[in-house]
Amino acid sequence: MRLDPRVEFHRVIVKATPVGLKAYSTGGQRSSRVASLSGANALVQLPILREGGPSQLQAGEWVDTVVFGEIQM
């Protein structure tokens, strides 16, 4: 995921796996895509884009997450 200099959250579905919790995107994240929020059970806080820092969040990286629904198995 591309990073932004603003604080951003990405709607996700958090699932329990044999190796721990994993977050899966609900798809399009535009504010008009309310349907992606209805299927989400968490929000991932994306790291802020900083000068000299990474420009993308890579799969498998650790991030802060707000879980507001039941974690799927």
GROMACS .gro file of N, CA, C and O in nm:
model
  292
    1MET      N    1   0.083  -0.117   0.000
    1MET     CA    2   0.000   0.000   0.000
    1MET      C    3   0.088   0.124   0.000
    1MET      O    4   0.184   0.131   0.076
    2ARG      N    5   0.051   0.219  -0.083
    2ARG     CA    6   0.126   0.345  -0.086
    2ARG      C    7   0.095   0.427   0.038
    2ARG      O    8  -0.019   0.430   0.086
    3LEU      N    9   0.196   0.493   0.091
    3LEU     CA   10   0.180   0.573   0.212
    3LEU      C   11   0.158   0.719   0.177
    3LEU      O   12   0.190   0.763   0.067
    4ASP      N   13   0.106   0.794   0.273
    4ASP     CA   14   0.071   0.934   0.256
    4ASP      C   15   0.128   1.012   0.374
    4ASP      O   16   0.143   0.956   0.482
    5PRO      N   17   0.157   1.142   0.357
    5PRO     CA   18   0.207   1.219   0.472
    5PRO      C   19   0.101   1.243   0.580
    5PRO      O   20   0.133   1.284   0.690
    6ARG      N   21  -0.026   1.216   0.548
    6ARG     CA   22  -0.133   1.231   0.647
    6ARG      C   23  -0.156   1.098   0.719
    6ARG      O   24  -0.126   0.992   0.665
    7VAL      N   25  -0.214   1.105   0.837
    7VAL     CA   26  -0.253   0.982   0.907
    7VAL      C   27  -0.371   0.922   0.830
    7VAL      O   28  -0.469   0.991   0.801
    8GLU      N   29  -0.359   0.795   0.795
    8GLU     CA   30  -0.465   0.728   0.721
    8GLU      C   31  -0.495   0.593   0.783
    8GLU      O   32  -0.407   0.530   0.842
    9PHE      N   33  -0.620   0.550   0.768
    9PHE     CA   34  -0.663   0.420   0.815
    9PHE      C   35  -0.718   0.342   0.697
    9PHE      O   36  -0.777   0.399   0.606
   10HIS      N   37  -0.696   0.211   0.698
   10HIS     CA   38  -0.741   0.123   0.590
   10HIS      C   39  -0.838   0.022   0.650
   10HIS      O   40  -0.807  -0.041   0.751
   11ARG      N   41  -0.955   0.008   0.590
   11ARG     CA   42  -1.056  -0.087   0.638
   11ARG      C   43  -1.012  -0.229   0.602
   11ARG      O   44  -0.976  -0.257   0.487
   12VAL      N   45  -1.014  -0.317   0.701
   12VAL     CA   46  -0.965  -0.453   0.681
   12VAL      C   47  -1.054  -0.555   0.752
   12VAL      O   48  -1.136  -0.520   0.836
   13ILE      N   49  -1.032  -0.681   0.716
   13ILE     CA   50  -1.089  -0.795   0.788
   13ILE      C   51  -0.971  -0.865   0.854
   13ILE      O   52  -0.876  -0.905   0.786
   14VAL      N   53  -0.975  -0.875   0.987
   14VAL     CA   54  -0.869  -0.943   1.061
   14VAL      C   55  -0.912  -1.088   1.082
   14VAL      O   56  -1.023  -1.115   1.128
   15LYS      N   57  -0.822  -1.179   1.046
   15LYS     CA   58  -0.848  -1.323   1.062
   15LYS      C   59  -0.736  -1.385   1.144
   15LYS      O   60  -0.621  -1.346   1.134
   16ALA      N   61  -0.773  -1.485   1.225
   16ALA     CA   62  -0.674  -1.563   1.300
   16ALA      C   63  -0.622  -1.672   1.207
   16ALA      O   64  -0.698  -1.740   1.140
   17THR      N   65  -0.489  -1.684   1.201
   17THR     CA   66  -0.424  -1.788   1.121
   17THR      C   67  -0.332  -1.869   1.212
   17THR      O   68  -0.306  -1.828   1.325
   18PRO      N   69  -0.280  -1.981   1.165
   18PRO     CA   70  -0.189  -2.060   1.248
   18PRO      C   71  -0.064  -1.983   1.291
   18PRO      O   72  -0.001  -2.018   1.391
   19VAL      N   73  -0.027  -1.877   1.218
   19VAL     CA   74   0.093  -1.800   1.253
   19VAL      C   75   0.060  -1.666   1.318
   19VAL      O   76   0.149  -1.585   1.339
   20GLY      N   77  -0.065  -1.642   1.351
   20GLY     CA   78  -0.103  -1.517   1.416
   20GLY      C   79  -0.216  -1.448   1.341
   20GLY      O   80  -0.281  -1.506   1.255
   21LEU      N   81  -0.238  -1.322   1.377
   21LEU     CA   82  -0.344  -1.245   1.313
   21LEU      C   83  -0.295  -1.185   1.182
   21LEU      O   84  -0.181  -1.139   1.174
   22LYS      N   85  -0.383  -1.184   1.082
   22LYS     CA   86  -0.351  -1.122   0.953
   22LYS      C   87  -0.467  -1.034   0.912
   22LYS      O   88  -0.583  -1.066   0.938
   23ALA      N   89  -0.435  -0.921   0.847
   23ALA     CA   90  -0.536  -0.827   0.800
   23ALA      C   91  -0.547  -0.835   0.649
   23ALA      O   92  -0.446  -0.839   0.579
   24TYR      N   93  -0.670  -0.837   0.601
   24TYR     CA   94  -0.698  -0.845   0.458
   24TYR      C   95  -0.784  -0.724   0.419
   24TYR      O   96  -0.885  -0.696   0.483
   25SER      N   97  -0.744  -0.653   0.315
   25SER     CA   98  -0.816  -0.535   0.270
   25SER      C   99  -0.959  -0.568   0.230
   25SER      O  100  -0.986  -0.675   0.174
   26THR      N  101  -1.049  -0.474   0.256
   26THR     CA  102  -1.188  -0.491   0.212
   26THR      C  103  -1.208  -0.438   0.070
   26THR      O  104  -1.319  -0.440   0.019
   27GLY      N  105  -1.103  -0.389   0.009
   27GLY     CA  106  -1.115  -0.337  -0.128
   27GLY      C  107  -1.102  -0.186  -0.130
   27GLY      O  108  -1.031  -0.128  -0.050
   28GLY      N  109  -1.173  -0.123  -0.224
   28GLY     CA  110  -1.165   0.023  -0.241
   28GLY      C  111  -1.187   0.098  -0.111
   28GLY      O  112  -1.276   0.065  -0.034
   29GLN      N  113  -1.106   0.200  -0.086
   29GLN     CA  114  -1.107   0.272   0.041
   29GLN      C  115  -1.162   0.414   0.030
   29GLN      O  116  -1.154   0.489   0.126
   30ARG      N  117  -1.216   0.453  -0.084
   30ARG     CA  118  -1.272   0.588  -0.097
   30ARG      C  119  -1.383   0.609   0.006
   30ARG      O  120  -1.452   0.514   0.044
   31SER      N  121  -1.403   0.733   0.047
   31SER     CA  122  -1.506   0.762   0.147
   31SER      C  123  -1.645   0.724   0.098
   31SER      O  124  -1.734   0.696   0.178
   32SER      N  125  -1.666   0.720  -0.033
   32SER     CA  126  -1.797   0.684  -0.087
   32SER      C  127  -1.819   0.532  -0.088
   32SER      O  128  -1.928   0.486  -0.116
   33ARG      N  129  -1.716   0.455  -0.055
   33ARG     CA  130  -1.725   0.308  -0.056
   33ARG      C  131  -1.766   0.256   0.081
   33ARG      O  132  -1.693   0.182   0.146
   34VAL      N  133  -1.885   0.294   0.125
   34VAL     CA  134  -1.933   0.254   0.257
   34VAL      C  135  -1.947   0.103   0.268
   34VAL      O  136  -1.931   0.046   0.376
   35ALA      N  137  -1.971   0.035   0.158
   35ALA     CA  138  -1.985  -0.110   0.161
   35ALA      C  139  -1.859  -0.177   0.214
   35ALA      O  140  -1.867  -0.280   0.282
   36SER      N  141  -1.740  -0.118   0.187
   36SER     CA  142  -1.617  -0.179   0.236
   36SER      C  143  -1.606  -0.167   0.388
   36SER      O  144  -1.539  -0.247   0.451
   37LEU      N  145  -1.676  -0.070   0.447
   37LEU     CA  146  -1.676  -0.057   0.593
   37LEU      C  147  -1.769  -0.160   0.655
   37LEU      O  148  -1.739  -0.217   0.760
   38SER      N  149  -1.880  -0.190   0.588
   38SER     CA  150  -1.975  -0.285   0.646
   38SER      C  151  -1.916  -0.425   0.659
   38SER      O  152  -1.956  -0.501   0.746
   39GLY      N  153  -1.819  -0.461   0.576
   39GLY     CA  154  -1.758  -0.592   0.584
   39GLY      C  155  -1.634  -0.596   0.671
   39GLY      O  156  -1.579  -0.702   0.698
   40ALA      N  157  -1.587  -0.479   0.717
   40ALA     CA  158  -1.463  -0.471   0.794
   40ALA      C  159  -1.487  -0.505   0.941
   40ALA      O  160  -1.597  -0.486   0.993
   41ASN      N  161  -1.383  -0.554   1.007
   41ASN     CA  162  -1.389  -0.573   1.151
   41ASN      C  163  -1.274  -0.500   1.222
   41ASN      O  164  -1.254  -0.515   1.341
   42ALA      N  165  -1.198  -0.421   1.142
   42ALA     CA  166  -1.085  -0.348   1.200
   42ALA      C  167  -1.039  -0.237   1.107
   42ALA      O  168  -1.073  -0.234   0.989
   43LEU      N  169  -0.959  -0.146   1.164
   43LEU     CA  170  -0.893  -0.040   1.088
   43LEU      C  171  -0.743  -0.052   1.113
   43LEU      O  172  -0.699  -0.062   1.228
   44VAL      N  173  -0.665  -0.052   1.006
   44VAL     CA  174  -0.519  -0.053   1.015
   44VAL      C  175  -0.471   0.090   1.001
   44VAL      O  176  -0.512   0.161   0.909
   45GLN      N  177  -0.389   0.137   1.095
   45GLN     CA  178  -0.330   0.270   1.084
   45GLN      C  179  -0.205   0.260   0.998
   45GLN      O  180  -0.110   0.190   1.035
   46LEU      N  181  -0.207   0.325   0.883
   46LEU     CA  182  -0.092   0.321   0.794
   46LEU      C  183   0.018   0.413   0.846
   46LEU      O  184  -0.012   0.523   0.897
   47PRO      N  185   0.143   0.373   0.835
   47PRO     CA  186   0.252   0.460   0.877
   47PRO      C  187   0.252   0.588   0.793
   47PRO      O  188   0.215   0.586   0.676
   48ILE      N  189   0.296   0.697   0.852
   48ILE     CA  190   0.303   0.825   0.780
   48ILE      C  191   0.424   0.823   0.687
   48ILE      O  192   0.532   0.777   0.725
   49LEU      N  193   0.404   0.872   0.566
   49LEU     CA  194   0.514   0.886   0.470
   49LEU      C  195   0.610   0.993   0.522
   49LEU      O  196   0.569   1.106   0.549
   50ARG      N  197   0.735   0.956   0.538
   50ARG     CA  198   0.837   1.050   0.588
   50ARG      C  199   0.950   1.059   0.487
   50ARG      O  200   0.981   0.960   0.420
   51GLU      N  201   1.011   1.176   0.480
   51GLU     CA  202   1.124   1.196   0.390
   51GLU      C  203   1.235   1.098   0.425
   51GLU      O  204   1.275   1.084   0.540
   52GLY      N  205   1.281   1.024   0.326
   52GLY     CA  206   1.387   0.926   0.346
   52GLY      C  207   1.337   0.792   0.396
   52GLY      O  208   1.413   0.697   0.409
   53GLY      N  209   1.206   0.782   0.426
   53GLY     CA  210   1.149   0.657   0.475
   53GLY      C  211   1.085   0.577   0.363
   53GLY      O  212   1.085   0.619   0.247
   54PRO      N  213   1.028   0.463   0.394
   54PRO     CA  214   0.962   0.382   0.291
   54PRO      C  215   0.840   0.454   0.234
   54PRO      O  216   0.775   0.532   0.304
   55SER      N  217   0.809   0.426   0.109
   55SER     CA  218   0.693   0.489   0.044
   55SER      C  219   0.574   0.394   0.038
   55SER      O  220   0.466   0.435  -0.002
   56GLN      N  221   0.595   0.267   0.076
   56GLN     CA  222   0.488   0.169   0.072
   56GLN      C  223   0.492   0.081   0.195
   56GLN      O  224   0.598   0.060   0.254
   57LEU      N  225   0.376   0.029   0.230
   57LEU     CA  226   0.365  -0.071   0.335
   57LEU      C  227   0.367  -0.206   0.266
   57LEU      O  228   0.287  -0.232   0.176
   58GLN      N  229   0.458  -0.290   0.305
   58GLN     CA  230   0.473  -0.421   0.242
   58GLN      C  231   0.391  -0.527   0.317
   58GLN      O  232   0.372  -0.516   0.439
   59ALA      N  233   0.346  -0.626   0.245
   59ALA     CA  234   0.274  -0.738   0.307
   59ALA      C  235   0.361  -0.801   0.415
   59ALA      O  236   0.482  -0.818   0.397
   60GLY      N  237   0.301  -0.832   0.528
   60GLY     CA  238   0.374  -0.896   0.637
   60GLY      C  239   0.429  -0.800   0.741
   60GLY      O  240   0.477  -0.843   0.845
   61GLU      N  241   0.424  -0.668   0.714
   61GLU     CA  242   0.476  -0.571   0.811
   61GLU      C  243   0.376  -0.555   0.926
   61GLU      O  244   0.256  -0.569   0.908
   62TRP      N  245   0.428  -0.523   1.045
   62TRP     CA  246   0.346  -0.500   1.162
   62TRP      C  247   0.294  -0.358   1.161
   62TRP      O  248   0.367  -0.264   1.128
   63VAL      N  249   0.165  -0.340   1.198
   63VAL     CA  250   0.104  -0.207   1.205
   63VAL      C  251   0.009  -0.201   1.324
   63VAL      O  252  -0.036  -0.304   1.375
   64ASP      N  253  -0.021  -0.079   1.368
   64ASP     CA  254  -0.121  -0.061   1.473
   64ASP      C  255  -0.258  -0.083   1.411
   64ASP      O  256  -0.285  -0.041   1.298
   65THR      N  257  -0.345  -0.150   1.486
   65THR     CA  258  -0.477  -0.184   1.436
   65THR      C  259  -0.581  -0.162   1.544
   65THR      O  260  -0.558  -0.192   1.661
   66VAL      N  261  -0.696  -0.108   1.503
   66VAL     CA  262  -0.811  -0.093   1.591
   66VAL      C  263  -0.912  -0.199   1.551
   66VAL      O  264  -0.967  -0.193   1.441
   67VAL      N  265  -0.934  -0.297   1.638
   67VAL     CA  266  -1.030  -0.404   1.609
   67VAL      C  267  -1.162  -0.364   1.673
   67VAL      O  268  -1.169  -0.336   1.791
   68PHE      N  269  -1.271  -0.363   1.593
   68PHE     CA  270  -1.401  -0.324   1.646
   68PHE      C  271  -1.508  -0.432   1.620
   68PHE      O  272  -1.624  -0.412   1.652
   69GLY      N  273  -1.467  -0.545   1.566
   69GLY     CA  274  -1.560  -0.654   1.541
   69GLY      C  275  -1.497  -0.786   1.579
   69GLY      O  276  -1.381  -0.792   1.620
   70GLU      N  277  -1.574  -0.891   1.564
   70GLU     CA  278  -1.526  -1.025   1.598
   70GLU      C  279  -1.416  -1.068   1.500
   70GLU      O  280  -1.430  -1.051   1.380
   71ILE      N  281  -1.308  -1.123   1.553
   71ILE     CA  282  -1.199  -1.172   1.469
   71ILE      C  283  -1.241  -1.305   1.407
   71ILE      O  284  -1.289  -1.394   1.478
   72GLN      N  285  -1.224  -1.314   1.277
   72GLN     CA  286  -1.264  -1.436   1.205
   72GLN      C  287  -1.160  -1.545   1.222
   72GLN      O  288  -1.044  -1.520   1.240
   73MET      N  289  -1.207  -1.669   1.214
   73MET     CA  290  -1.118  -1.784   1.225
   73MET      C  291  -1.090  -1.841   1.087
   73MET      O  292  -1.162  -1.833   0.998
   0.00000   0.00000   0.00000
